[in-house]
Amino acid sequence: MGAVLGPRRLTGRQRTLLVCAAPLAALLAVTALAPLPFALAQPGLTANVIGDSKNKPVITLSGEKGRRTGEADGKLLMTTIAATPPGATVRLPDVVESWFRTDRAAMPTEAVYPVGDTLKEIEKHNKGEMHKSQTAAVKAALRQLHKSPRDVRVTLRLADVGGPSAGLFFSLGIIDKLGGGSGRSGGGDDAGGLTGGRTIAGTGTIKADGTVGPVGGVPLKTKAAKRDGASVFLVPRAECADALAERPKGLRLVPVDTLGGAVKALRALKSGGRVPAC
């Protein structure tokens, strides 16, 4: 006849764990439901700076005839990321899910929106940064081509985009429009562009002296570039590692430090010469 076993006694350690388990479970539940200071970002729009935006040319020249461009001339695509607005509710499951995806990232809100607490304040800041970037881009491009702003006036229009990260591509677009891709500065339809018929994408800030700076969000921007048909991506050299980490298949990464270096790399790519790589 077998013995009848009574309830098993818990050890002191087991009782302590049981006592702590309930509050811990409640804390985890609250954490999972509580909003976190993160923004969710994904590949954003791209825009061809030598084309049109909302039926108007992105780059308009006066004082000198610019090169006419069309589909056969390729594209120069500036790239962006799209992020949830400030104040949007982002919870722990959203952040955890983004760790396992390559088409989305959870970024600290302050990294995405370093200035301003409301959408209106952020839009005002981004417009200001875009205006400064455009001014620097024009100066850098004309300096690269040894032209005076008294002789060539440039108007830049790009709807629905803010911040400084389009600076490099504004400069490249101006150079392309003025025939700088051929290695000579003259405008007109016979002067060559920079793309060699390719779709070239990229990102980077620009200073008036032509220095290219990092921008952030590069892995997402490379995906936007590939999605929209780019085969080459110009990346600030300091962000090569980030770009390589999640590089879309078939997208060639070209590191740049300066506007002059970017122009030189694109001319080499066009002529079959040696092109730097990350």
Coordinates of C-alpha atoms in Angstrom, one line a residue:
M1 CA 0.0 0.0 0.0
G2 CA 1.5 3.4 -1.0
A3 CA 1.9 6.3 1.3
V4 CA -0.3 9.4 0.9
L5 CA 1.9 12.5 0.4
G6 CA 0.9 15.8 1.9
P7 CA 1.3 19.3 0.4
R8 CA 5.0 20.0 -0.4
R9 CA 6.4 22.7 1.9
L10 CA 8.0 25.7 0.2
T11 CA 11.5 26.7 1.1
G12 CA 12.2 30.2 2.3
R13 CA 13.7 31.2 -1.1
Q14 CA 10.7 29.9 -3.0
R15 CA 8.3 31.8 -0.8
T16 CA 10.4 35.0 -1.4
L17 CA 10.2 34.4 -5.2
L18 CA 6.5 34.0 -5.0
V19 CA 6.0 37.2 -3.0
C20 CA 8.1 39.1 -5.5
A21 CA 6.6 37.5 -8.6
A22 CA 3.3 39.3 -8.4
P23 CA 4.7 42.9 -8.2
L24 CA 7.2 42.0 -10.9
A25 CA 4.5 40.8 -13.2
A26 CA 2.5 43.9 -12.5
L27 CA 5.5 46.1 -13.2
L28 CA 6.2 44.4 -16.5
A29 CA 2.6 44.8 -17.5
V30 CA 2.7 48.5 -16.7
T31 CA 6.0 48.9 -18.5
A32 CA 4.6 47.1 -21.6
L33 CA 1.6 49.5 -21.7
A34 CA 3.4 52.7 -20.7
P35 CA 4.5 55.2 -23.4
L36 CA 8.2 55.4 -23.9
P37 CA 10.4 58.3 -25.1
F38 CA 11.0 56.8 -28.5
A39 CA 10.0 57.5 -32.1
L40 CA 9.5 54.9 -34.7
A41 CA 11.3 55.6 -38.0
Q42 CA 11.1 54.0 -41.4
P43 CA 12.4 54.8 -44.9
G44 CA 10.9 58.1 -46.1
L45 CA 10.4 59.8 -49.4
T46 CA 13.1 60.5 -51.9
A47 CA 13.2 63.5 -54.3
N48 CA 15.1 64.0 -57.5
V49 CA 16.9 67.3 -57.1
I50 CA 17.4 67.7 -60.9
G51 CA 13.7 67.0 -61.5
D52 CA 10.5 68.5 -60.3
S53 CA 8.7 68.6 -57.0
K54 CA 4.9 69.2 -57.1
N55 CA 5.2 70.2 -60.8
K56 CA 7.9 72.8 -60.2
P57 CA 11.7 72.4 -60.7
V58 CA 13.6 71.8 -57.5
I59 CA 16.5 73.9 -58.9
T60 CA 15.9 77.1 -61.0
L61 CA 18.8 79.1 -62.4
S62 CA 18.9 82.6 -63.6
G63 CA 21.8 84.7 -65.0
E64 CA 23.2 81.6 -66.8
K65 CA 21.6 79.0 -68.9
G66 CA 21.3 75.7 -67.2
R67 CA 21.4 72.2 -68.6
R68 CA 17.9 70.7 -69.4
T69 CA 17.4 67.3 -67.8
G70 CA 15.0 64.5 -68.4
E71 CA 14.6 60.8 -67.7
A72 CA 17.6 59.8 -69.8
D73 CA 19.8 62.0 -67.6
G74 CA 19.3 59.8 -64.5
K75 CA 18.4 61.1 -61.1
L76 CA 20.0 62.6 -58.0
L77 CA 17.8 61.4 -55.2
M78 CA 18.0 63.0 -51.8
T79 CA 16.7 60.6 -49.1
T80 CA 14.7 61.0 -45.9
I81 CA 13.3 59.0 -43.0
A82 CA 9.7 59.2 -41.8
A83 CA 9.1 59.2 -38.1
T84 CA 6.2 59.1 -35.7
P85 CA 5.4 62.7 -34.6
P86 CA 6.4 64.0 -31.1
G87 CA 3.8 62.9 -28.5
A88 CA 2.9 59.7 -30.4
T89 CA 2.4 56.7 -28.2
V90 CA 5.3 54.2 -28.5
R91 CA 5.2 51.2 -26.2
L92 CA 7.6 48.5 -25.3
P93 CA 6.2 45.9 -27.7
D94 CA 6.7 48.5 -30.6
V95 CA 10.3 49.0 -29.6
V96 CA 11.0 45.3 -29.2
E97 CA 9.5 44.5 -32.6
S98 CA 11.6 47.1 -34.3
W99 CA 14.8 45.3 -33.0
F100 CA 13.9 42.4 -35.3
R101 CA 13.0 44.4 -38.4
T102 CA 15.3 46.0 -40.9
D103 CA 12.7 48.4 -42.3
R104 CA 11.9 50.1 -39.1
A105 CA 13.9 51.5 -36.1
A106 CA 13.1 52.8 -32.7
M107 CA 15.1 55.9 -32.0
P108 CA 15.2 58.1 -28.9
T109 CA 12.8 61.0 -29.4
E110 CA 15.5 63.6 -28.7
A111 CA 17.6 62.1 -31.4
V112 CA 14.8 62.5 -34.0
Y113 CA 13.5 65.8 -32.6
P114 CA 16.4 67.6 -30.8
V115 CA 14.5 70.9 -30.8
G116 CA 10.9 71.6 -29.9
D117 CA 8.2 69.9 -28.1
T118 CA 5.3 70.4 -30.5
L119 CA 4.9 69.6 -34.2
K120 CA 4.6 73.4 -34.9
E121 CA 7.9 74.1 -33.1
I122 CA 9.7 71.2 -34.9
E123 CA 8.4 72.2 -38.3
K124 CA 9.7 75.8 -37.7
H125 CA 13.1 74.5 -36.6
N126 CA 13.3 72.1 -39.6
K127 CA 12.4 74.9 -42.1
G128 CA 15.1 77.1 -40.6
E129 CA 17.7 74.3 -40.9
M130 CA 16.6 73.6 -44.5
H131 CA 17.0 77.3 -45.4
K132 CA 20.5 77.4 -43.9
S133 CA 21.4 74.2 -45.7
Q134 CA 20.2 75.6 -49.0
T135 CA 22.2 78.7 -48.6
A136 CA 25.3 76.7 -47.8
A137 CA 24.6 74.4 -50.7
V138 CA 24.4 77.2 -53.2
K139 CA 27.7 78.7 -51.9
A140 CA 29.5 75.4 -52.0
A141 CA 28.3 74.5 -55.5
L142 CA 29.3 77.9 -57.0
R143 CA 32.6 77.8 -55.1
Q144 CA 33.3 74.3 -56.6
L145 CA 32.6 75.7 -60.1
H146 CA 34.5 78.9 -59.5
K147 CA 31.4 81.0 -60.2
S148 CA 30.2 84.1 -58.5
P149 CA 26.7 84.4 -57.0
R150 CA 26.5 87.8 -58.7
D151 CA 26.5 86.0 -62.1
V152 CA 24.4 82.9 -61.2
R153 CA 21.3 83.1 -59.1
V154 CA 19.9 79.8 -57.7
T155 CA 16.4 79.2 -56.4
L156 CA 15.7 75.9 -54.5
R157 CA 12.3 74.5 -53.9
L158 CA 11.5 71.2 -52.2
A159 CA 8.1 70.6 -50.6
D160 CA 7.4 68.5 -47.5
V161 CA 11.1 68.2 -46.5
G162 CA 12.9 69.9 -43.7
G163 CA 16.3 69.7 -41.9
P164 CA 19.9 70.0 -43.2
S165 CA 20.4 66.5 -44.7
A166 CA 19.7 67.4 -48.3
G167 CA 22.6 69.8 -48.4
L168 CA 25.0 67.7 -50.3
F169 CA 22.5 66.7 -53.0
F170 CA 21.3 70.3 -53.5
S171 CA 24.9 71.2 -54.2
L172 CA 25.3 68.2 -56.6
G173 CA 22.1 69.2 -58.3
I174 CA 23.3 72.7 -58.9
I175 CA 26.6 71.5 -60.3
D176 CA 24.8 69.0 -62.5
K177 CA 22.5 71.7 -63.9
L178 CA 25.5 73.9 -64.6
G179 CA 27.2 71.2 -66.6
G180 CA 29.8 70.4 -63.9
G181 CA 29.6 66.6 -64.6
S182 CA 31.7 67.0 -67.7
G183 CA 34.6 68.5 -65.9
R184 CA 34.0 71.9 -67.4
S185 CA 31.9 74.6 -65.9
G186 CA 30.0 75.8 -68.9
G187 CA 26.2 75.4 -69.0
G188 CA 24.0 74.5 -72.0
D189 CA 22.5 71.3 -73.2
D190 CA 25.8 70.0 -74.5
A191 CA 27.5 70.0 -71.1
G192 CA 27.4 66.7 -69.3
G193 CA 25.6 65.8 -66.0
L194 CA 26.9 63.9 -63.0
T195 CA 24.8 60.7 -63.1
G196 CA 25.9 59.0 -66.3
G197 CA 22.2 58.0 -66.7
R198 CA 22.1 56.3 -63.3
T199 CA 19.9 56.9 -60.3
I200 CA 22.3 58.1 -57.7
A201 CA 21.0 58.6 -54.1
G202 CA 22.6 59.7 -50.9
T203 CA 22.6 62.0 -47.9
G204 CA 24.8 64.4 -46.1
T205 CA 25.0 68.0 -44.7
I206 CA 27.0 70.6 -46.5
K207 CA 29.0 73.6 -45.4
A208 CA 29.8 76.6 -47.6
D209 CA 33.4 75.4 -47.9
G210 CA 32.2 72.0 -49.3
T211 CA 32.6 69.9 -46.1
V212 CA 30.2 67.0 -46.0
G213 CA 28.8 66.0 -42.6
P214 CA 26.9 63.0 -41.1
V215 CA 23.2 63.0 -40.7
G216 CA 21.8 59.9 -39.0
G217 CA 19.2 57.4 -40.1
V218 CA 21.5 56.1 -42.9
P219 CA 20.4 52.4 -42.8
L220 CA 16.8 53.5 -43.4
K221 CA 17.8 56.0 -46.1
T222 CA 19.7 53.3 -48.0
K223 CA 16.4 51.2 -48.1
A224 CA 14.5 54.2 -49.4
A225 CA 17.1 54.7 -52.1
K226 CA 17.0 51.0 -53.2
R227 CA 13.2 51.0 -53.1
D228 CA 13.2 54.0 -55.5
G229 CA 15.6 52.5 -58.0
A230 CA 19.1 53.8 -56.9
S231 CA 22.1 51.7 -57.7
V232 CA 24.7 54.0 -56.0
F233 CA 24.5 55.7 -52.6
L234 CA 26.7 58.6 -51.5
V235 CA 27.3 58.4 -47.7
P236 CA 29.3 60.6 -45.3
R237 CA 32.4 58.6 -44.7
A238 CA 31.8 58.7 -40.9
E239 CA 28.6 56.7 -41.4
C240 CA 30.1 54.0 -43.6
A241 CA 29.8 51.4 -40.9
D242 CA 26.1 52.1 -40.3
A243 CA 25.4 52.0 -44.1
L244 CA 27.3 48.7 -44.4
A245 CA 25.5 47.0 -41.5
E246 CA 22.1 46.8 -43.3
R247 CA 23.1 47.6 -46.9
P248 CA 20.4 46.5 -49.4
K249 CA 21.7 44.0 -52.0
G250 CA 23.0 45.6 -55.1
L251 CA 23.4 49.1 -53.7
R252 CA 26.9 50.5 -54.1
L253 CA 28.2 52.6 -51.2
V254 CA 30.5 55.5 -52.0
P255 CA 32.0 57.4 -49.0
V256 CA 32.4 61.2 -49.3
D257 CA 34.1 63.8 -47.1
T258 CA 33.8 66.9 -49.4
L259 CA 31.7 68.1 -52.2
G260 CA 34.8 68.0 -54.5
G261 CA 35.3 64.4 -53.5
A262 CA 31.7 63.6 -54.3
V263 CA 31.9 65.2 -57.7
K264 CA 35.2 63.4 -58.4
A265 CA 33.7 60.1 -57.5
L266 CA 30.7 60.6 -59.7
R267 CA 32.8 61.6 -62.6
A268 CA 34.9 58.4 -62.1
L269 CA 31.8 56.3 -61.9
K270 CA 30.6 57.8 -65.1
S271 CA 33.9 57.3 -67.0
G272 CA 34.6 53.8 -65.6
G273 CA 37.4 55.1 -63.3
R274 CA 38.4 54.1 -59.8
V275 CA 35.6 54.9 -57.3
P276 CA 36.1 54.8 -53.5
A277 CA 34.1 52.3 -51.5
C278 CA 33.1 51.9 -47.8

